[in-house]
GROMACS .gro file of C-alpha atoms in nm:
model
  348
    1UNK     CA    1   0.000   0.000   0.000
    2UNK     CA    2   0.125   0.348  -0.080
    3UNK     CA    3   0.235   0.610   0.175
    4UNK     CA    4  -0.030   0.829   0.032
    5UNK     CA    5  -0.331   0.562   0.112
    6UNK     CA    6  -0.230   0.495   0.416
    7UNK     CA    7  -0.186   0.856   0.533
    8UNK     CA    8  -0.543   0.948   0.353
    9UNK     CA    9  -0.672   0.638   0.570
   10UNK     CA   10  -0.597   0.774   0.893
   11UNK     CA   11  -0.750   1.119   0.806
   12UNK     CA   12  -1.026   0.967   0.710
   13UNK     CA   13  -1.050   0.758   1.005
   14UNK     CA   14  -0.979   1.063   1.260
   15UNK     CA   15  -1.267   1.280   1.096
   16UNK     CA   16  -1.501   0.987   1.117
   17UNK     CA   17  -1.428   0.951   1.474
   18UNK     CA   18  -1.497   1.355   1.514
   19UNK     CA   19  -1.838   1.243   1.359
   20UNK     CA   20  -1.905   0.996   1.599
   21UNK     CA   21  -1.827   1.208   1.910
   22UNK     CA   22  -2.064   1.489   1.818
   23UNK     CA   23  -2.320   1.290   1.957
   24UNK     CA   24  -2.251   1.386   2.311
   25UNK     CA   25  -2.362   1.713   2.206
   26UNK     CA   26  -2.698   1.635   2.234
   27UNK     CA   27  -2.798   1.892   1.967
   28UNK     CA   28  -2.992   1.816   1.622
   29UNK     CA   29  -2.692   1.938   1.405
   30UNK     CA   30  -2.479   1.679   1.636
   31UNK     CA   31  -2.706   1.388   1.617
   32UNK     CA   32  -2.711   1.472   1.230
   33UNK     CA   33  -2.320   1.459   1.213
   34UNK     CA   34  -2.319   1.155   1.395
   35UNK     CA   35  -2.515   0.928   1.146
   36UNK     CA   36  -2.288   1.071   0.864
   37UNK     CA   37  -2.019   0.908   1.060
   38UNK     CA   38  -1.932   0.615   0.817
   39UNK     CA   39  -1.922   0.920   0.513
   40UNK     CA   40  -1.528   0.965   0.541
   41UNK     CA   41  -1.470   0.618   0.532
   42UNK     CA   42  -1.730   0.523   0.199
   43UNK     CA   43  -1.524   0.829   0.076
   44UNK     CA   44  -1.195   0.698   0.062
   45UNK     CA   45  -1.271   0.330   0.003
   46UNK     CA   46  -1.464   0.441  -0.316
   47UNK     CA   47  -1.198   0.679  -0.462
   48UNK     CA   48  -0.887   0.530  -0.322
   49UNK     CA   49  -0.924   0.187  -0.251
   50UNK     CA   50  -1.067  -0.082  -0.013
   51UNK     CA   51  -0.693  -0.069   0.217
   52UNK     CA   52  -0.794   0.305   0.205
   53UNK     CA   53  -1.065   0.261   0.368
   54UNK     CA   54  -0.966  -0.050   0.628
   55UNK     CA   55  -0.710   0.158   0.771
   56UNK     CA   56  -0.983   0.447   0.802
   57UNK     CA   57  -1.215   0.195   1.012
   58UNK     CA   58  -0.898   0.098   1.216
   59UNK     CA   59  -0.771   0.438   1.313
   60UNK     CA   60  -1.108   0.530   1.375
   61UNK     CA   61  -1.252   0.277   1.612
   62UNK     CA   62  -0.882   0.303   1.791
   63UNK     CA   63  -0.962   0.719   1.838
   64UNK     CA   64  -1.297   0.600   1.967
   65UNK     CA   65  -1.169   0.366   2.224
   66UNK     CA   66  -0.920   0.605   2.328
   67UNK     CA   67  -1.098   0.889   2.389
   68UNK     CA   68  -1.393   0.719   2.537
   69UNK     CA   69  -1.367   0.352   2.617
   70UNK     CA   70  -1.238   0.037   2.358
   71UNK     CA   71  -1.597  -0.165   2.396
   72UNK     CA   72  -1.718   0.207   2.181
   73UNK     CA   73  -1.490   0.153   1.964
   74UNK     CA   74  -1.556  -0.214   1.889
   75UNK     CA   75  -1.934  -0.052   1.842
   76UNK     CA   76  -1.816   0.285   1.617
   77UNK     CA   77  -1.616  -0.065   1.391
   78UNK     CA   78  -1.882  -0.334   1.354
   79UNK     CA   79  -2.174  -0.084   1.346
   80UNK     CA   80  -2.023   0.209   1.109
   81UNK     CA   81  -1.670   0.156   0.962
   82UNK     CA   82  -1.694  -0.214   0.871
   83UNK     CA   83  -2.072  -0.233   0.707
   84UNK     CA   84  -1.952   0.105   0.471
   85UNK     CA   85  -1.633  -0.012   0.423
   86UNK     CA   86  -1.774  -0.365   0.272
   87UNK     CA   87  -2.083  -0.209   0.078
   88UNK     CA   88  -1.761   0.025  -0.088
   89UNK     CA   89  -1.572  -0.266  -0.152
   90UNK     CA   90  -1.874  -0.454  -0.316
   91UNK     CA   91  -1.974  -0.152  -0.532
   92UNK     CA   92  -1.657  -0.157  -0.681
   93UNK     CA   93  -1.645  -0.511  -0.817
   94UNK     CA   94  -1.655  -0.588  -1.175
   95UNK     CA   95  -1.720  -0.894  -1.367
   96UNK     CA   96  -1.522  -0.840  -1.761
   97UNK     CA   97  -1.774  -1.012  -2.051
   98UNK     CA   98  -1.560  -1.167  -2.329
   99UNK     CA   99  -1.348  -0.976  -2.522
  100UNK     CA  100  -1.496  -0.905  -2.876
  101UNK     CA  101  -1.259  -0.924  -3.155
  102UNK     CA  102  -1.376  -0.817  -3.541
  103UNK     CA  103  -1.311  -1.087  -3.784
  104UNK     CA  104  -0.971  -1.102  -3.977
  105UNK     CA  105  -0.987  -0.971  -4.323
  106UNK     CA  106  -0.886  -1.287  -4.544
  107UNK     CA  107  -0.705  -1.125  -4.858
  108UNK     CA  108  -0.605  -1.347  -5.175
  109UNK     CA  109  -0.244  -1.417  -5.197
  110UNK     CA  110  -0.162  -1.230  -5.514
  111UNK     CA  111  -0.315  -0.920  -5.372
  112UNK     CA  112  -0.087  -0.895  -5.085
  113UNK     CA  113   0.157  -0.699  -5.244
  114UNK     CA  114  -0.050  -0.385  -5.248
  115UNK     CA  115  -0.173  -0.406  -4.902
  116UNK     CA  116   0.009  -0.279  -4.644
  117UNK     CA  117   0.113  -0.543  -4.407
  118UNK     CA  118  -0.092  -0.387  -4.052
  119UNK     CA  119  -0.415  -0.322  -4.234
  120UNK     CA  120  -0.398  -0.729  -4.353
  121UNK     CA  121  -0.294  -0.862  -3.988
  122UNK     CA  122  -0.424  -0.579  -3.766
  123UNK     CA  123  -0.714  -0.777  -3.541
  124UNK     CA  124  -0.868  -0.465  -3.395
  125UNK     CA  125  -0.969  -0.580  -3.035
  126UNK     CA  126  -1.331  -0.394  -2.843
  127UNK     CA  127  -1.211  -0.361  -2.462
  128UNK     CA  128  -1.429  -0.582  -2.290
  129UNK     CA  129  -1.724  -0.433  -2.094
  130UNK     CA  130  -1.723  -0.431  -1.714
  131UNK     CA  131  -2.051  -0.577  -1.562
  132UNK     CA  132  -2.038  -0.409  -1.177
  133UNK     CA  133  -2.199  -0.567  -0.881
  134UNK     CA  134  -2.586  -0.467  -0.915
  135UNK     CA  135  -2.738  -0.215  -0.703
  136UNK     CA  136  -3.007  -0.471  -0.613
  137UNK     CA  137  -2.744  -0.726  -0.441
  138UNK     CA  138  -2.566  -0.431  -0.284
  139UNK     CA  139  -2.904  -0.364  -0.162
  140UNK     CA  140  -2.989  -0.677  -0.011
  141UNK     CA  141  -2.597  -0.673   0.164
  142UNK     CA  142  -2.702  -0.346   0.352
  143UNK     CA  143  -3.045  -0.527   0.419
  144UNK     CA  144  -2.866  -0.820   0.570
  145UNK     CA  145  -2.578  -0.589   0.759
  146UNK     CA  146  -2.851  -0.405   0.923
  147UNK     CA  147  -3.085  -0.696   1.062
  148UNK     CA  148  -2.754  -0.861   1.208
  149UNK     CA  149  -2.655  -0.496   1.376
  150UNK     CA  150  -3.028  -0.461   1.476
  151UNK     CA  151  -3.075  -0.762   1.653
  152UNK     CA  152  -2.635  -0.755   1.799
  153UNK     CA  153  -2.780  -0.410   1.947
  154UNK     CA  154  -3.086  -0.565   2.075
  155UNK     CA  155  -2.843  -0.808   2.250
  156UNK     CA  156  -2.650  -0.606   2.408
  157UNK     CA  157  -2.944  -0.539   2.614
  158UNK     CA  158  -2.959  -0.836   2.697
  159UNK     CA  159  -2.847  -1.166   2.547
  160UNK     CA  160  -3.198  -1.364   2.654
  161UNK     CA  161  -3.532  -1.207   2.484
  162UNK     CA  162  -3.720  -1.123   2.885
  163UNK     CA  163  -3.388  -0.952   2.978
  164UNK     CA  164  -3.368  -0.732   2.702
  165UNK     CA  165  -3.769  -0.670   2.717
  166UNK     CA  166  -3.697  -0.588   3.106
  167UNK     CA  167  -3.444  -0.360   2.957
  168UNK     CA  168  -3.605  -0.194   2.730
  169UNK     CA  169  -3.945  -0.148   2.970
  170UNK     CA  170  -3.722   0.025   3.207
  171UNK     CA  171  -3.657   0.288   2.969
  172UNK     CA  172  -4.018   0.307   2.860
  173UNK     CA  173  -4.109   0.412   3.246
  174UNK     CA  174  -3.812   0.611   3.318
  175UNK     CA  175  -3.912   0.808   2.978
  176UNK     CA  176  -4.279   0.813   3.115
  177UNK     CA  177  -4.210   0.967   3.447
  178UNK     CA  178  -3.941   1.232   3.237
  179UNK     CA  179  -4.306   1.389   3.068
  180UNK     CA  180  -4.397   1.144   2.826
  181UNK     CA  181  -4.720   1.061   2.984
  182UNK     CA  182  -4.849   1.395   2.914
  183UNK     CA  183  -4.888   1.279   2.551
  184UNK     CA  184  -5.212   1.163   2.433
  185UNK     CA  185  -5.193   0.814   2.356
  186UNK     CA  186  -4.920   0.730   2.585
  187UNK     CA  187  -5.012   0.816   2.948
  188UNK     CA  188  -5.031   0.530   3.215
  189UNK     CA  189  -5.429   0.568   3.226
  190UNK     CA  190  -5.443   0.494   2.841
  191UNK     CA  191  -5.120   0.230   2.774
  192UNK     CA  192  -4.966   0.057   3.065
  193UNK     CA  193  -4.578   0.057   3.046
  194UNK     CA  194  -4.551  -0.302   3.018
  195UNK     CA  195  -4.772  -0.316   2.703
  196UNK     CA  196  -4.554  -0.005   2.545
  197UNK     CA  197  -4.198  -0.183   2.616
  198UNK     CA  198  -4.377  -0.472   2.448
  199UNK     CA  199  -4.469  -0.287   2.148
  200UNK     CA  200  -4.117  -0.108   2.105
  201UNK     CA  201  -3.902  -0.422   2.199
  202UNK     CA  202  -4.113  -0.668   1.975
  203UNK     CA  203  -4.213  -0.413   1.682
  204UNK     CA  204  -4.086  -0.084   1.658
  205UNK     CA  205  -3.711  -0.120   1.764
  206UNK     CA  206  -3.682  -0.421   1.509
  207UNK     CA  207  -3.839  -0.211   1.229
  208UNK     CA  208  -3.565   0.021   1.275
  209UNK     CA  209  -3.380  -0.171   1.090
  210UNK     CA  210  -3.524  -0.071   0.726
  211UNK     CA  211  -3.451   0.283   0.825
  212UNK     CA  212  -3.073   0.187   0.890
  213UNK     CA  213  -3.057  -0.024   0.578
  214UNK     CA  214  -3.193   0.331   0.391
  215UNK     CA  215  -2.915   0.486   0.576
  216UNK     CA  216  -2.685   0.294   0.480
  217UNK     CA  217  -2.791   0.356   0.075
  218UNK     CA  218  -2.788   0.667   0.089
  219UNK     CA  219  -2.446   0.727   0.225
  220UNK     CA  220  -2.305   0.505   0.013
  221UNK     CA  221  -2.484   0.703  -0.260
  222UNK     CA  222  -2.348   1.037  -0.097
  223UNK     CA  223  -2.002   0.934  -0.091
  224UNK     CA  224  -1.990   0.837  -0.497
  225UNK     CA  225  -2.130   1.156  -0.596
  226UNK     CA  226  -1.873   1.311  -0.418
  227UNK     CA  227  -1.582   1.107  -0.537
  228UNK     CA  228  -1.728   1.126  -0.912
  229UNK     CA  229  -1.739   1.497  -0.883
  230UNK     CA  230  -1.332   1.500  -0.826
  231UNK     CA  231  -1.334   1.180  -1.101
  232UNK     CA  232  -1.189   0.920  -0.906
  233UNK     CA  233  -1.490   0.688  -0.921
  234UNK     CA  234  -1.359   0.388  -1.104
  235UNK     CA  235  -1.735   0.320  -1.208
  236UNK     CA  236  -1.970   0.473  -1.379
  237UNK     CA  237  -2.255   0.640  -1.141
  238UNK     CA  238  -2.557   0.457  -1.208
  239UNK     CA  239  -2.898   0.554  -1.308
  240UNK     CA  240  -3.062   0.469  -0.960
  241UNK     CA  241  -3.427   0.473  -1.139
  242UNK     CA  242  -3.348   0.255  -1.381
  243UNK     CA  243  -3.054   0.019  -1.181
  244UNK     CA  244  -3.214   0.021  -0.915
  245UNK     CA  245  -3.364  -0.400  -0.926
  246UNK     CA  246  -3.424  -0.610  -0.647
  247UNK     CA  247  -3.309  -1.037  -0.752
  248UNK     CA  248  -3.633  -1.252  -0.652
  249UNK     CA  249  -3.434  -1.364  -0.377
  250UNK     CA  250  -3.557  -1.073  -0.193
  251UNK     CA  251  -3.867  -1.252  -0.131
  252UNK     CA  252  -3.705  -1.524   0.059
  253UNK     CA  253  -3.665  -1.269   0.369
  254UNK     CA  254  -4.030  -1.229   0.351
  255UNK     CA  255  -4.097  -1.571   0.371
  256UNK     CA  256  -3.893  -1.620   0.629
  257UNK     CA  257  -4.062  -1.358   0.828
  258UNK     CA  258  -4.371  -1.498   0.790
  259UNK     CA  259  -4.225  -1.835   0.876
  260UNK     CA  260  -4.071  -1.692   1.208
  261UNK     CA  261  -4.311  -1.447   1.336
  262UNK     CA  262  -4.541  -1.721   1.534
  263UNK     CA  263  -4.259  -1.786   1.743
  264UNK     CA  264  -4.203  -1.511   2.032
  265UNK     CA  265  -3.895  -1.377   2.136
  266UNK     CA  266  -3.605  -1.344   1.909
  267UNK     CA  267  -3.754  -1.559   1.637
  268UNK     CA  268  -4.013  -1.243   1.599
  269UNK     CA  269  -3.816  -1.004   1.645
  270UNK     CA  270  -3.588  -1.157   1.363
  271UNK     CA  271  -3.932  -1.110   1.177
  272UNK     CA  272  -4.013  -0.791   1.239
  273UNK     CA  273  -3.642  -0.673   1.142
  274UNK     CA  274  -3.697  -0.899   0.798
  275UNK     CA  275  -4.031  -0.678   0.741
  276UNK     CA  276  -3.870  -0.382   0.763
  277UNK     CA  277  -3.583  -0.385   0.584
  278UNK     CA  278  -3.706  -0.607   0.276
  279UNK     CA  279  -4.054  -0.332   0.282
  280UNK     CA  280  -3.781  -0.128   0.276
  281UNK     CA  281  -3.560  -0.246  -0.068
  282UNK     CA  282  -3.921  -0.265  -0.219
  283UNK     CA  283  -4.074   0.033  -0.164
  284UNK     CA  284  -3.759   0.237  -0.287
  285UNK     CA  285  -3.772   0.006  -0.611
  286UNK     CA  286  -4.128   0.106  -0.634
  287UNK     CA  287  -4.037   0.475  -0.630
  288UNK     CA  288  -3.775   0.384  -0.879
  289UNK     CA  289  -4.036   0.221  -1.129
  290UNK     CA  290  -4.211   0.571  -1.056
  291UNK     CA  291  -3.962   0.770  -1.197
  292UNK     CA  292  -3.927   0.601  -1.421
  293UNK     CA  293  -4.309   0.509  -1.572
  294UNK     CA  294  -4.374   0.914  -1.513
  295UNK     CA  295  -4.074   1.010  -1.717
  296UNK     CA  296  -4.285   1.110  -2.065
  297UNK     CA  297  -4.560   1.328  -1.835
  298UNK     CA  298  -4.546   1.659  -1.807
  299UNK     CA  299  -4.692   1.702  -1.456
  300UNK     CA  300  -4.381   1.411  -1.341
  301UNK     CA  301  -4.202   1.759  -1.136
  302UNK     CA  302  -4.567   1.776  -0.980
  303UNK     CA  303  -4.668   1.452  -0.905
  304UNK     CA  304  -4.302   1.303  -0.753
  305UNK     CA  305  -4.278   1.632  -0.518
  306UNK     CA  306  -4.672   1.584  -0.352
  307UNK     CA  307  -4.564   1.179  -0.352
  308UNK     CA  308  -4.249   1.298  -0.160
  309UNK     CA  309  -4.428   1.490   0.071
  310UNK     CA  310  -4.691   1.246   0.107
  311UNK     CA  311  -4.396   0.984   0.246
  312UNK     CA  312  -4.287   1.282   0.479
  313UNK     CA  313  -4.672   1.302   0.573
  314UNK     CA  314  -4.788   0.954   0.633
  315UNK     CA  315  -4.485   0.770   0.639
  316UNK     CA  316  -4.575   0.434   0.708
  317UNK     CA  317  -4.907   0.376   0.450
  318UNK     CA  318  -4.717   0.564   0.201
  319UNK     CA  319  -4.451   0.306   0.243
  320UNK     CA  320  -4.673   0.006   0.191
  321UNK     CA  321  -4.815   0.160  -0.088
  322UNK     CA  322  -4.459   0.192  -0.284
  323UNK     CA  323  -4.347  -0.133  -0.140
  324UNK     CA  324  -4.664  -0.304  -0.256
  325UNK     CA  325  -4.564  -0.168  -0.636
  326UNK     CA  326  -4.234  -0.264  -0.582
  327UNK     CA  327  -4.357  -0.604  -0.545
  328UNK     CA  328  -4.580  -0.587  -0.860
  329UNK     CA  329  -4.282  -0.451  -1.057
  330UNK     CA  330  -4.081  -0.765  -0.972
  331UNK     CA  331  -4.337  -0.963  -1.088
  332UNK     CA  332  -4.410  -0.769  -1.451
  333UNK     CA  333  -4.097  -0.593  -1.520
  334UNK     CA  334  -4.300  -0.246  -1.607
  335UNK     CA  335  -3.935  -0.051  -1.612
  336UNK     CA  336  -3.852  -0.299  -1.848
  337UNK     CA  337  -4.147  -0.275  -2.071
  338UNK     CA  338  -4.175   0.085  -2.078
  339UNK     CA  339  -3.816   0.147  -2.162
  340UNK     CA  340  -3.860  -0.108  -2.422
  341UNK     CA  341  -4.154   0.095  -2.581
  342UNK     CA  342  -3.944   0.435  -2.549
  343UNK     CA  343  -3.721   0.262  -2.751
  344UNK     CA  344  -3.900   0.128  -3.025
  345UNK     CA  345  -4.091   0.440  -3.048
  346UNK     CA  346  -3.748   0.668  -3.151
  347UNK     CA  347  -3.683   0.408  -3.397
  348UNK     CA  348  -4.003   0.412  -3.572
   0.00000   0.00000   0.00000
């Protein structure tokens, strides 16, 4: 490794560490810093390289655990450096197709003479074309990445499901007694503590994870446009409408939700964490197949901003909406079909 990588590792790794600590703070612009914390790191992995970026993770969790304690800095590693680092890794992987060669020119003997001999040999070769790794699997990596920090989180809590639900209803009362209860909806008279923890340990901490794996995406999104902008991206940045396609395997973590949500404790909370992060993949591939159906209508400025703030609005029907058209894409390939008609319509 170069003295240059190495050097723009451990800046890298030192500013993602600042990131991290502005969450003592307490303040909104220092809880927004602190979930860009993995930027610096995506950064340098993308327009460096991968060593870039490992060193990064290593000098970062290291200024973590020095400043604060190491068992943060094991956390700031497996729950922000690593997962970035390995979705920039993966995003730069390439798969060459077969080299394409035009035929040889075969030229009688006789005639030789009044050909020059590098037009008669000359093979000329077309560079073969780099497939990268689909956005859909690097998608389904962050989905994975995210249900396996979700639930390690959980854990820590407690490593058996009624310790971490004790856990976690602790919390509930100790924010209940801090105010809370003056909410409508959430006061002792109207929803008992113990059915609240239930409801955030079993459901709503689990669904978190979709919001991380969005997280994730978009960072890693962030961080090319900013590399491609000083043209060190070795790939091509990708049409996210159009790219943008979930395998069928998707479906299997839906299945397996289904298949483990009867089962209490960590079996549904596996479940719940499956839900949310596949829901998810598909409701951004719906939006995706909405860009991209609405390209040809005029009103497409109008209609994507009130379906934006609709999502902003009413969040979570919004979502199943999209998610519920991301599923019906998958199953008749409508991105497919109407870029196929845009494109026998400009050559007719």
């Amino acid at each position: 490794m170069k003295r240059g990588d190495i050097l723009i590792g451990v800046g890298a790794g030192l500013v993602s560490a600042v990131l991290f600590a502005t969450v003592i703070r307490g303040s909104l612009a220092g809880i927004l810093l602190f979930y860009l914390t993995p930027l610096p790191i995506a950064i340098v992995s993308l327009g460096w390289n991968h060593r870039s970026g490992l060193v990064a993770s290593g000098v970062g969790a290291l200024a973590v655990g020095l400043i604060f304690n190491p068992l943060l800095g094991l956390m700031f590693a497996l729950a922000f450096a690593l997962p970035l680092w390995w979705l920039s890794f993966l995003a730069l992987l390439a798969r060459h197709g077969a080299q394409v060669s035009l035929p040889r020119v075969s030229l009688p003997q006789d005639s030789l003479a009044n050909v020059a001999a590098p037009n008669v040999s000359a093979s000329p070769a077309v560079p073969p074309t780099p497939h990268w790794y689909p956005l859909g699997m690097l998608a389904i990596w962050a989905a994975g990445l995210s249900v396996a920090l979700t639930l390690g989180g959980a854990m820590l809590l407690g490593p058996d499901y009624e310790t971490f639900r004790a856990a976690v209803q602790e919390m509930v009362e100790i924010a209940l007694k801090s105010g809370m209860d003056e909410l409508p909806g959430l006061g002792a008279e109207t929803l008992p503590a113990e059915r609240i923890a239930s409801l955030v340990a079993s459901v709503f901490l689990p669904l978190t994870a979709g919001g991380s794996t969005l997280l994730s995406l978009v960072i890693l999104l962030v961080a090319a446009k900013i590399v491609s902008l000083s043209g060190r991206l070795p790939r091509p940045l990708p049409s996210i409408a159009r790219d943008f396609v979930l395998p069928r395997s998707a479906l299997i973590g839906l299945v397996a939700s289904f298949v483990l949500a009867p089962f209490p404790g960590w079996p549904r909370f596996v479940a719940f964490a499956l839900v949310g992060t596949i829901g998810m993949l598909l409701a951004m591939q719906g939006l995706a197949t909405a860009h991209v159906l609405l390209a040809r209508i005029p009103a497409r400025p109008f209609i994507l901003g009130v379906a934006y703030a609709m999502i902003v609005i009413v969040f979570p029907w919004v979502l199943m909406g999209l998610a519920i058209f991301g599923l019906v894409e998958m199953a008749l390939a409508l991105r497919a079909r109407s870029l196929a008609h845009a494109a026998s319509r400009k050559l007719n």
